[in-house]
XYZ file of C-alpha atoms in Angstrom:
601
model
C -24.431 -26.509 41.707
C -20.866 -27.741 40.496
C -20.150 -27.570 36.911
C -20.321 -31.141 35.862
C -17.255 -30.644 33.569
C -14.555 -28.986 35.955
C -13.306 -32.597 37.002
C -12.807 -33.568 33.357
C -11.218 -29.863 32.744
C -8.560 -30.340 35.721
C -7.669 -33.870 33.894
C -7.128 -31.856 31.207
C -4.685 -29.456 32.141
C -3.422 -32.196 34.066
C -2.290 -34.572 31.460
C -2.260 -32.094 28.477
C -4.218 -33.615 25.832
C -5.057 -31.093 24.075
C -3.789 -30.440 20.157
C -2.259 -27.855 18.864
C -3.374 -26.030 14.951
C -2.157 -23.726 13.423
C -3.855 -21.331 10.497
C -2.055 -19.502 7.951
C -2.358 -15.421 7.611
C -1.376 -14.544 4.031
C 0.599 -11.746 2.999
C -1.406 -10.053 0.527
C 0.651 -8.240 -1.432
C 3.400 -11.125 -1.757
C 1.162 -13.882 -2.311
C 2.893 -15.719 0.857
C 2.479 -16.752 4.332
C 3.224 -13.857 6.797
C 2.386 -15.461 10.101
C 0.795 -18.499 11.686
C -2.580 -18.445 14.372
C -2.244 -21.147 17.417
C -5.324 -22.566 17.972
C -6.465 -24.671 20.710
C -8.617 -28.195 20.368
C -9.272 -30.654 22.914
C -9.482 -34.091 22.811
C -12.353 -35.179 19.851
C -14.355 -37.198 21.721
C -14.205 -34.771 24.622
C -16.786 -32.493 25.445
C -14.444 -29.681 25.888
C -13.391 -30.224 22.380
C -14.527 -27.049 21.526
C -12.482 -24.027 22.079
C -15.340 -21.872 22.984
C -16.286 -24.828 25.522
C -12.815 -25.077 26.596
C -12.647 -21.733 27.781
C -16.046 -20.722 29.148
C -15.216 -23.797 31.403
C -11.904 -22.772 32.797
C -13.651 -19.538 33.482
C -16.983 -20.959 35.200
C -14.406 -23.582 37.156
C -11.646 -20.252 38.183
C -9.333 -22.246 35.738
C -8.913 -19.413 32.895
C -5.075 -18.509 33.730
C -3.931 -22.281 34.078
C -5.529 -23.085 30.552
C -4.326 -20.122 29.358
C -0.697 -20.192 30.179
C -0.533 -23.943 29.152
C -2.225 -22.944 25.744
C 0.483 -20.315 24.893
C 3.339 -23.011 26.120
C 1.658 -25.616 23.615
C 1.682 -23.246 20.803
C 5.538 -22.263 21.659
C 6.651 -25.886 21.905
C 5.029 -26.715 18.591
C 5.357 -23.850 16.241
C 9.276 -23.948 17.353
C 9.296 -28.012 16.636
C 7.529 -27.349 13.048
C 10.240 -24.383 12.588
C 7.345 -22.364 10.554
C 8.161 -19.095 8.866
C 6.986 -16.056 9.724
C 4.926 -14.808 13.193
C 3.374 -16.852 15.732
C -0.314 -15.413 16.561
C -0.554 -16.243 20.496
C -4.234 -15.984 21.657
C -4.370 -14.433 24.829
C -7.376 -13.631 27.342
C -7.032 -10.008 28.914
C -7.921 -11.287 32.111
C -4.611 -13.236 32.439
C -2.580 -10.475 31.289
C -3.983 -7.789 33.752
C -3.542 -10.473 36.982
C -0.884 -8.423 39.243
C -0.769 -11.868 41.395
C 0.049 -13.730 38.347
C 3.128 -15.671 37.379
C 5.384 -13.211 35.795
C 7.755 -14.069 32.513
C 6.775 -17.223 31.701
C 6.266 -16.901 28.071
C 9.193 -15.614 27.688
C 10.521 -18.846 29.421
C 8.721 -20.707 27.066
C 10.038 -18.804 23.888
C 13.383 -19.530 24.793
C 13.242 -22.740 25.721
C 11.669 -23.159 21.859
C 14.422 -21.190 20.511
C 12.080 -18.100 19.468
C 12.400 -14.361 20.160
C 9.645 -12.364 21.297
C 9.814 -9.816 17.768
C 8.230 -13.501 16.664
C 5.343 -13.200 18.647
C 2.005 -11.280 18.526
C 0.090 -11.550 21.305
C -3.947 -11.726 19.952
C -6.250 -10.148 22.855
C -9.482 -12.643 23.051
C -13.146 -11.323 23.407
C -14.393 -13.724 26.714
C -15.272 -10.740 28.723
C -15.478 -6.932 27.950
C -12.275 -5.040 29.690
C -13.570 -2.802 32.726
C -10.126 -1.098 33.637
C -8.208 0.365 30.256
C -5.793 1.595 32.691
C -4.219 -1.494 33.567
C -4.430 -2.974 30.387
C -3.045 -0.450 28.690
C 0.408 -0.613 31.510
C -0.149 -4.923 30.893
C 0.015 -4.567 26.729
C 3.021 -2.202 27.652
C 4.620 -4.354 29.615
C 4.526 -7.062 26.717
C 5.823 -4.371 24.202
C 8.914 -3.550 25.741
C 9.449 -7.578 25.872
C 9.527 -7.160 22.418
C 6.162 -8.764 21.859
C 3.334 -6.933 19.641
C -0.199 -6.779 20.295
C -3.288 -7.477 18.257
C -6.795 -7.074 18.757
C -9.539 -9.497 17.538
C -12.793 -9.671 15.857
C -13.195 -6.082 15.395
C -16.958 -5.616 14.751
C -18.104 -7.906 16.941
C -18.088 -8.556 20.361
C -17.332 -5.970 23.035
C -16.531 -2.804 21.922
C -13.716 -3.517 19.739
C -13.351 0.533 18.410
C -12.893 1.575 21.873
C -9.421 -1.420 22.087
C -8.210 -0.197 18.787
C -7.999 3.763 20.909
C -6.901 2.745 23.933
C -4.736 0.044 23.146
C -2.936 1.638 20.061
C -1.871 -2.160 18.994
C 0.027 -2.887 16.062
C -2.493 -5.627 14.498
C -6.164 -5.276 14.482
C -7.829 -8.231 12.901
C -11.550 -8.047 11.143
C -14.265 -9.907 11.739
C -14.861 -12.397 8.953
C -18.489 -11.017 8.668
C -16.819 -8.086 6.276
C -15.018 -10.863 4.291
C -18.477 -12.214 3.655
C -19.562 -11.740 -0.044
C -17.838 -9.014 -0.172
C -17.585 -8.844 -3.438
C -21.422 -8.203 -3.792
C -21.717 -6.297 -1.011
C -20.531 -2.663 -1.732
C -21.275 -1.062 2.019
C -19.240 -3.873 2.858
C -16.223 -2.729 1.069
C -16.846 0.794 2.016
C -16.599 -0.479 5.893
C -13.392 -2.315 4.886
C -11.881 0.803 3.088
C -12.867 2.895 5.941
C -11.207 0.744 8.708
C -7.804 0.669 6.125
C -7.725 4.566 6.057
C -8.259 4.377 10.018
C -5.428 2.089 10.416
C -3.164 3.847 8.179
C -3.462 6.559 10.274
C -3.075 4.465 13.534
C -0.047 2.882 12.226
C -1.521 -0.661 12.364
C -2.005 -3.407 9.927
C -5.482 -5.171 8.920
C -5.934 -9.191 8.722
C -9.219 -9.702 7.325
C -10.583 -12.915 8.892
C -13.055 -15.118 7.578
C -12.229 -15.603 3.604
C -13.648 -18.167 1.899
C -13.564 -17.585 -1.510
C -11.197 -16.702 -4.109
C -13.811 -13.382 -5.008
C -13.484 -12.347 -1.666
C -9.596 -12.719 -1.806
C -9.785 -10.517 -4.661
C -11.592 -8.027 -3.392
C -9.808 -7.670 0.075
C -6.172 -7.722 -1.689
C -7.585 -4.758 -4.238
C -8.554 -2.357 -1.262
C -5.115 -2.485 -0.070
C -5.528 -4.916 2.671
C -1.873 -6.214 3.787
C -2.608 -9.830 5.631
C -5.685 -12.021 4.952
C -7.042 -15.075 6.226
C -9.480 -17.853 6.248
C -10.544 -21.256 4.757
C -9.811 -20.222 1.215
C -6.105 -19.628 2.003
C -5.720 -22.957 4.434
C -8.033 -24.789 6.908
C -6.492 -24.876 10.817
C -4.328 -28.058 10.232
C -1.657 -29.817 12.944
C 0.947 -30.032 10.240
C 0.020 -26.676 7.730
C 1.717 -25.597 4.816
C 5.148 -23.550 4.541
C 3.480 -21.470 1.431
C -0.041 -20.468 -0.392
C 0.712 -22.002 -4.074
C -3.224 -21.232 -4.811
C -1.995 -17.525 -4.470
C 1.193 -17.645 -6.788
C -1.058 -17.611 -9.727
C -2.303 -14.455 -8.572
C 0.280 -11.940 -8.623
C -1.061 -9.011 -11.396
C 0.340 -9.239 -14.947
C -0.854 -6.060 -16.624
C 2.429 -4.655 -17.365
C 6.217 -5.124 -18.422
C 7.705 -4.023 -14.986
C 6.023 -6.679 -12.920
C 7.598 -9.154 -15.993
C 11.117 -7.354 -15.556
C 12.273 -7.999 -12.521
C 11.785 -8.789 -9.020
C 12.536 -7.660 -5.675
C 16.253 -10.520 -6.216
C 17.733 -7.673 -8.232
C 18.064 -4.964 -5.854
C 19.270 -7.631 -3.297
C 22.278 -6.259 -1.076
C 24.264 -8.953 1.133
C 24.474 -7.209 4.765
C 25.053 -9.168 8.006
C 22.591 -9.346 10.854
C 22.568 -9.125 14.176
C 20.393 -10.880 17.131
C 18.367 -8.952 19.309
C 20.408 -9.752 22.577
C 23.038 -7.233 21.269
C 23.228 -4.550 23.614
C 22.894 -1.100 22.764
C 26.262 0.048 22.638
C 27.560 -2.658 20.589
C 25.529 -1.517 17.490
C 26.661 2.081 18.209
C 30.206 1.141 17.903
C 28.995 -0.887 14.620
C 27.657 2.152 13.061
C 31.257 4.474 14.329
C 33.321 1.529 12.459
C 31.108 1.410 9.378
C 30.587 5.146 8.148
C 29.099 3.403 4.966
C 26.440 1.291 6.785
C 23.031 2.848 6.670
C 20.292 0.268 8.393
C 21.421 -3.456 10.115
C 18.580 -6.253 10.732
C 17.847 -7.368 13.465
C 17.231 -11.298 13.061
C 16.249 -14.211 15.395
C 18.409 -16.918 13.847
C 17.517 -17.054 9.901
C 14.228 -14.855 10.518
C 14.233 -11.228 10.512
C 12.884 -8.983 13.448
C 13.503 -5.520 13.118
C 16.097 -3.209 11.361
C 17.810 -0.104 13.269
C 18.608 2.585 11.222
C 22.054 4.725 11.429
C 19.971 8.558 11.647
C 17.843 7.222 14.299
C 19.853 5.248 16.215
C 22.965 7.552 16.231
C 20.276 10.515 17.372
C 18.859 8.613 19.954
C 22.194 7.618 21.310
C 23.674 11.076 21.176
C 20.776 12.415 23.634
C 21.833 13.437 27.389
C 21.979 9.923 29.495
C 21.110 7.904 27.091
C 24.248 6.877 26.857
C 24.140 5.749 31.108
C 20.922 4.283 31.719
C 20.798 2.256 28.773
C 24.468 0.690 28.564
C 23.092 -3.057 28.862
C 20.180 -2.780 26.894
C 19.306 -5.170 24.022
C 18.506 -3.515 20.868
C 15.551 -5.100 20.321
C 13.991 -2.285 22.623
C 15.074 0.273 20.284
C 14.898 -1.185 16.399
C 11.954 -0.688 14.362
C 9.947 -3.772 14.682
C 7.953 -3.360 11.485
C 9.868 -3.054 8.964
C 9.282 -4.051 5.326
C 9.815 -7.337 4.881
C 9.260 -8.883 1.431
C 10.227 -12.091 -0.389
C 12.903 -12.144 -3.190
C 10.185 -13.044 -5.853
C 8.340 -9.878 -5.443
C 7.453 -8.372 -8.135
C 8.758 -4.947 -8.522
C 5.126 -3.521 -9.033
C 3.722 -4.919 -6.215
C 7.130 -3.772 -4.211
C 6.579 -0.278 -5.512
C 2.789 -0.676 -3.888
C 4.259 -1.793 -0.832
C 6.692 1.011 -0.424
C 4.109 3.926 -1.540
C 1.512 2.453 1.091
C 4.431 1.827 3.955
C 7.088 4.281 4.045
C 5.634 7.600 3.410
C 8.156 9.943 5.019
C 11.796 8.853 4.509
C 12.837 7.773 0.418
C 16.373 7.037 1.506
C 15.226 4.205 3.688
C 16.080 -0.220 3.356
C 13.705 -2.952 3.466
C 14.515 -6.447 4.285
C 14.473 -9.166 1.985
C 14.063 -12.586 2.894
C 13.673 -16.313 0.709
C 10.140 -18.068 0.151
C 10.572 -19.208 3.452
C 11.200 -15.965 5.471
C 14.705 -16.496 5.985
C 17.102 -13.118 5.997
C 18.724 -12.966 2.315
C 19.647 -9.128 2.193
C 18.926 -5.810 2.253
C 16.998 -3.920 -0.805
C 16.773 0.147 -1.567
C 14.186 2.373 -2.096
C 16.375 4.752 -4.496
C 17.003 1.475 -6.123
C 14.061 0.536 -6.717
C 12.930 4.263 -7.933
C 15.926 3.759 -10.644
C 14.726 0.421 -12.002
C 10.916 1.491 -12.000
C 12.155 4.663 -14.122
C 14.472 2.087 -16.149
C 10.791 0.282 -16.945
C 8.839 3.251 -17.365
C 11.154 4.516 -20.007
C 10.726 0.508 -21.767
C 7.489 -0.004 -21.068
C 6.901 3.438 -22.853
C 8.912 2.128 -26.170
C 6.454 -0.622 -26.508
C 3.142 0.834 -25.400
C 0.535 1.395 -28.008
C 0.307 4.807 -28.103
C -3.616 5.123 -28.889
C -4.472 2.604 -25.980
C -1.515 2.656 -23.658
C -1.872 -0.829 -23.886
C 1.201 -3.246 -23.834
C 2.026 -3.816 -27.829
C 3.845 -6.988 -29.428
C 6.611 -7.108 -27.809
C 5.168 -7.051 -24.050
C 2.383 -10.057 -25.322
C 5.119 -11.976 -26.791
C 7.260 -11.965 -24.142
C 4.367 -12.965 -21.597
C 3.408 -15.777 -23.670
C 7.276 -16.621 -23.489
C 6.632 -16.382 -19.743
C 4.257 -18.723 -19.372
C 5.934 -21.261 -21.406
C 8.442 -21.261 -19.150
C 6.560 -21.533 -16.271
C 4.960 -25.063 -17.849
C 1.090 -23.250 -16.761
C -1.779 -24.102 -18.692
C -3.115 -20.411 -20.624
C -4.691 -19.456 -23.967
C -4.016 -16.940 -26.257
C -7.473 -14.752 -27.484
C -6.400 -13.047 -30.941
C -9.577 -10.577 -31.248
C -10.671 -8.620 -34.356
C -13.428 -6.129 -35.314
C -15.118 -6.836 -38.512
C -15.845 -4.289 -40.765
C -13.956 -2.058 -38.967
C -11.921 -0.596 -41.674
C -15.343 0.715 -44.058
C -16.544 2.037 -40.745
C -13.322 3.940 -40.409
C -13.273 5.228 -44.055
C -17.247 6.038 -43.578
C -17.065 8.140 -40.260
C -13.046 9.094 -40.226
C -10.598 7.643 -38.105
C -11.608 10.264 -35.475
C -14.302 8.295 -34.741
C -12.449 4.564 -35.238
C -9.608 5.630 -32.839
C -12.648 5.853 -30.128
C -14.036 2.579 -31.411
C -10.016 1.339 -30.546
C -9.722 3.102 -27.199
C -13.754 1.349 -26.359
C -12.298 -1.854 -26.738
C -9.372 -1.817 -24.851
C -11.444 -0.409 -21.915
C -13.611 -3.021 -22.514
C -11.162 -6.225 -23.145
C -9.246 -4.202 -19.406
C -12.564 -4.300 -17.820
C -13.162 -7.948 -18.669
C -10.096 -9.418 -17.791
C -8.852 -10.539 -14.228
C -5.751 -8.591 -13.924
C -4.281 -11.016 -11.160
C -3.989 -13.424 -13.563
C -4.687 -12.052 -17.281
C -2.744 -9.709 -19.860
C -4.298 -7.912 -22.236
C -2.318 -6.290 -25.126
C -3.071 -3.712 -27.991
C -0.883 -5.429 -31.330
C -1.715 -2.762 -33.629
C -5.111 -1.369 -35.700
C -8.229 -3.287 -34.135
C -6.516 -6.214 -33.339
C -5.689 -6.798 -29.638
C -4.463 -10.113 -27.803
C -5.713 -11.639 -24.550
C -3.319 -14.050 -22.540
C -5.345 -15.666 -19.993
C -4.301 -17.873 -17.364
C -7.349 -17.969 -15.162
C -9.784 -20.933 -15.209
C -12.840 -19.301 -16.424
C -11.107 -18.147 -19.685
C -14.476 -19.160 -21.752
C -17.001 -17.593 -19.703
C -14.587 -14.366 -19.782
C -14.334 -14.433 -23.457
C -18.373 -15.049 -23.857
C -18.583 -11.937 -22.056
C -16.480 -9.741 -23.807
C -18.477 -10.681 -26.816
C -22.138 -10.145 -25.147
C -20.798 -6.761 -24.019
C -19.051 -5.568 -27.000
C -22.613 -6.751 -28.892
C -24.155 -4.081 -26.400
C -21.942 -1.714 -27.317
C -21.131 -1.502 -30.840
C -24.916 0.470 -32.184
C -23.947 3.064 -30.014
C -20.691 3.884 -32.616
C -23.039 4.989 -35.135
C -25.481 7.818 -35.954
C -29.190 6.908 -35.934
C -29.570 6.176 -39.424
C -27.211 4.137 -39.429
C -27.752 2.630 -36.318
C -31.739 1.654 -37.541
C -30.248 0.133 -40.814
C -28.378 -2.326 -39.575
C -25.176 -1.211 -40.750
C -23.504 1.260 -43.465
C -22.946 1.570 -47.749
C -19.481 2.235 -48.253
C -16.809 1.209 -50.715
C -15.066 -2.043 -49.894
C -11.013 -2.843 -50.276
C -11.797 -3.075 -54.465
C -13.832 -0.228 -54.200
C -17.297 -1.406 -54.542
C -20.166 -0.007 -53.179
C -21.739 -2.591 -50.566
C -23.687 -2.775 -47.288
C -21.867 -3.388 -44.155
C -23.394 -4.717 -41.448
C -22.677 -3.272 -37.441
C -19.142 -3.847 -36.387
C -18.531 -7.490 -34.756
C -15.794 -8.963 -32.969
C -14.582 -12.217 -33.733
C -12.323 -14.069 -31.414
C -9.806 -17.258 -32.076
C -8.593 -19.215 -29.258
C -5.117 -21.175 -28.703
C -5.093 -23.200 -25.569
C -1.533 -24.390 -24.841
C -0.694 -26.991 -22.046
C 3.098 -27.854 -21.216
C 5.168 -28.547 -24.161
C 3.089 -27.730 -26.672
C 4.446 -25.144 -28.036
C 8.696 -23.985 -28.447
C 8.293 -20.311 -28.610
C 6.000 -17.421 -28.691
C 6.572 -17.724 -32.798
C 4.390 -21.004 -32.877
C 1.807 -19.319 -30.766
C 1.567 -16.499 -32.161
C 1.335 -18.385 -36.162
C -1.342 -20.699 -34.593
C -3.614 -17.679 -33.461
C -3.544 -16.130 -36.654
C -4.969 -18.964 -37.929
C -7.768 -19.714 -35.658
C -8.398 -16.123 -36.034
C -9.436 -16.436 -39.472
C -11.675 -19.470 -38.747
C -13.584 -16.810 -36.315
C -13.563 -14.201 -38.861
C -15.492 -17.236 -41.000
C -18.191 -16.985 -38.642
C -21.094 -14.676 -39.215
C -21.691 -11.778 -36.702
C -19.759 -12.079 -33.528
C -17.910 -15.279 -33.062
C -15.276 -17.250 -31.219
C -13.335 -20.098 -32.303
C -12.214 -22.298 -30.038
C -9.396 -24.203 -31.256
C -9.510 -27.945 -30.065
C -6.390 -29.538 -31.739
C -4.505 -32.135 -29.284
C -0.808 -31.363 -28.984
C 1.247 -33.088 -30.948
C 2.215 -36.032 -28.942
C -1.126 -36.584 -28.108
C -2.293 -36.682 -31.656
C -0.180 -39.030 -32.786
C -1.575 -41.415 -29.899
C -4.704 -40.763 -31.211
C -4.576 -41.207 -34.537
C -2.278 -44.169 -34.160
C -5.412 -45.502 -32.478
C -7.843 -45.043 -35.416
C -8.862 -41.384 -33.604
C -9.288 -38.118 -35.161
C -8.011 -34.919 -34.354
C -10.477 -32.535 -34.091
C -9.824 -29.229 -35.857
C -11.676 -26.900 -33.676
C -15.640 -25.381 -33.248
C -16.966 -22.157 -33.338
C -20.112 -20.074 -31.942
C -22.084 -17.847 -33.321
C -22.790 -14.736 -30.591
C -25.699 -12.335 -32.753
């Protein structure tokens, strides 16, 4: 019996109504977009609206190569028309790919008439059938290598045996099914899986894409196992028309220390020219013999980098016995590295120094490429550069460092507060103090109160989210917490519930089944001290509230005492209006509310 939708599907193809979307694939470790999935829709009030419909169709109706083919020239045409950053995810079925009989170089046709270079484009091997010959798909995936294209692999943990691709196929991009993603972040065999798979493809020289994130947690998680590329409905929704950048990520970049304030990857910036990957062989040879002092050139399609080609290898390779002969009209693009390190000027230099440690393991004297917001080619950056301005910060970041905690002292929280005035972001400032810490010290020795100072800057570090939080150690018991995530309140609530937990365990067991300690107070009276508390004042500071990190820092001194006022452990919020704002209300007959406080015992 006829399939009742081939007619509709040769209409179709015919008249080519079919959209176009396009999904972002995050960078993790830069907070930006790395690369764009096509995706395929039919019309909406089609039946074969569905992808999965689309295709089982064309497959039932000997259509599969036809819809295929005009997919991938759809996804050219449009991803060149938006001029998007980064790398074009083609979906590809294997079957088409392994056809002997089938037209030959037509997406490379279609790249060029879009202006795009095949270093642009991965080619993402569906899951509509299982592969029965590796053979020939291993010389088809070959075949679109030395094109220039690279080759991913999808849904790896479902499907058809998805290990067994990532072996045979050796491809450069294995993405994860978004059943990992999944609660992930309550889900520790989950992780486990994840961190497994990153160790495999470390050693396979591939990169991960998680699919299938959908919340910020799960973000979190993925990015702290290392994973480079991420995506899913939290980062962006497939749209027609999707965005250039990720601005819910540029509030995440981590904040625990003064050389991820200090400088980004901008200041190890070198100017170098590129070249396009059409330039033959010899040409860059001869670039190299007239530049003794040029070490690496990038390889760029237009304003968007490619590859690099470095002097050692190249010159090496070249040098070899008929090299030289059989490949005088070659484009370099079959020779340069085509995954380099590629990272945006805003980098910071701690996340650059990740990046480096995790991707070039074997060669310190190597460049990575540095490109705008937008993953145009700015420059050319160092590794020995950036080893000198890490040891630069290292030897500043040790100046200021609390030397009981290792936590970031005055200096450090001031200049992060300074930060994020700048910025014009909505934070707080948490001043916290222990109460009665100072008979406890005299009672037990400071021995014993220097651990009771290292507990709680475990405990404020633990707390904290470090991709958006600082946490600093100002000297004696008092420590500072500049927060610029949303759930600031519920984070401070729980440093208090835990550090409630904790505190009986300081003492000995007399002590600890008294309630407290006798010991002399600052006027040397004998009196009864209760367990240590921690009390907690709050500043929240919106855009123009404040000049300096002088006004903040004078205001949280102040709500700290009204914490201090409350019994046990406390936090004061303060809920003064900025000034502005006050006036309006007061000119209205309103009152400014001082603040209100909470008893946590």
């Amino acid at each position: 019996m006829p399939n009742p939708l081939c007619e509709p599907l040769r209409e179709l193809l015919a008249s080519r109504q079919m959209h176009v979307l396009f999904q972002p694939i995050a960078d993790v470790a830069v907070g930006g977009i790395f690369g764009y999935e096509a995706l395929i829709r039919g019309p909406s009030d089609s039946p074969l609206h569905s992808p999965l419909t689309l295709f089982d169709t064309a497959m039932a109706c000997g259509a599969l190569s036809e819809l295929d083919h005009l997919c991938r020239r759809l996804a050219i045409e449009r991803f060149g028309q938006l001029d998007l950053p980064g790398r074009l995810f083609l979906n590809v079925t294997p079957e088409t790919i392994t056809q002997t009989d089938g037209p030959r170089g037509r997406t490379l046709q279609y790249l060029e008439a879009a202006g795009l270079s095949p270093e642009r484009v991965v080619i993402e091997l569906t899951e509509h059938t299982p592969i029965k010959d590796y053979r020939v798909m291993q010389e088809a995936v070959e075949h679109y290598r030395e094109m220039g294209f690279a080759i991913a692999i999808d849904d790896l943990g479902s499907g058809y045996g998805g290990l067994r691709h990532w072996t045979e196929l050796r491809p450069e991009y294995v993405k994860i099914d978004g059943h990992f993603a999944q609660n992930i972040h309550e889900d520790p065999v989950k992780r486990q899986f994840v961190r497994s798979m990153r160790e495999i493809a470390k050693e396979l020289d591939s990169r991960l894409v998680v699919e299938g994130i959908e919340t910020r947690e799960e973000y979190a998680v993925i990015a702290s196992l290392g994973i480079e590329l991420a995506q899913g409905y939290y980062l962006q929704r497939p749209a027609q028309h999707p965005p250039r950048s990720l601005p819910q990520l540029g509030g995440m970049c981590r904040v625990p220390s003064p050389r991820h304030r200090a400088g980004t990857a901008r200041g190890l910036l070198r100017r170098a020219t590129a070249i396009a990957p059409s330039t033959p062989l010899p040409g860059v040879v001869e670039l190299f013999q007239q530049e003794p002092q040029l070490r690496s050139v990038v390889v760029a399609d237009g304003e968007r980098p490619v590859g690099i080609v470095r002097r050692h290898q190249i010159m090496d390779f070249y040098a070899r016995r008929y090299v030289r002969e059989l490949n005088a009209r070659k484009p370099i693009r079959g020779f340069m590295d085509a995954r380099p390190l590629v990272v945006s000027q805003d980098t910071p230099l701690e996340q650059l120094s990740q990046l480096v440690t995790s991707q070039i393991e074997d060669d310190w004297d190597r460049d990575f490429i540095i490109t705008d917001d937008q993953g145009r080619y700015l420059g050319l950056g160092t590794v020995i550069d950036l080893l000198r301005r890490l040891t630069e910060l290292q030897i500043q970041y040790a100046r200021y460092a609390n030397p009981l905690t290792q936590l970031p002292g005055s200096v450090p929280v001031n200049e992060q507060i300074d930060i994020y005035l700048d910025r014009g972001i909505n934070f707080v400032v948490a001043y916290c103090d222990m109460d009665s810490f100072k008979p406890y010290n005299d009672y037990y020795g400071y021995a014993r109160g220097d651990h009771v100072i290292r507990e709680m800057g475990r405990l404020l570090s633990e707390s904290i989210d470090p991709q958006t939080d600082f946490v600093g150690h100002v000297g004696g018991d008092d420590f500072v917490l500049v927060l610029a995530s949303q759930s600031w309140l519920a984070t401070l609530e729980a440093v208090l519930a835990r550090f409630e937990a904790l505190a009986p365990s300081f003492y000995d067991e007399a002590e600890r089944e008294a309630g407290g300690i006798l010991a002399p107070d600052r006027q040397g009276r004998e009196l009864f001290h209760e367990l240590l508390s921690l009390s907690i004042g709050v500043v929240q500071v919106a855009p123009g509230g404040f000049k300096n990190h002088h006004e903040v820092a004078a205001r949280a001194s102040e709500v700290k005492c009204m914490a201090k006022r409350i019994p046990g452990n406390g936090l004061f919020v303060d809920r003064r209006l900025m000034e502005g704002e006050a006036r309006g209300s007061i000119a209205e007959g309103g009152s400014v509310p001082a603040g209100d406080g909470r008893r946590y015992a």
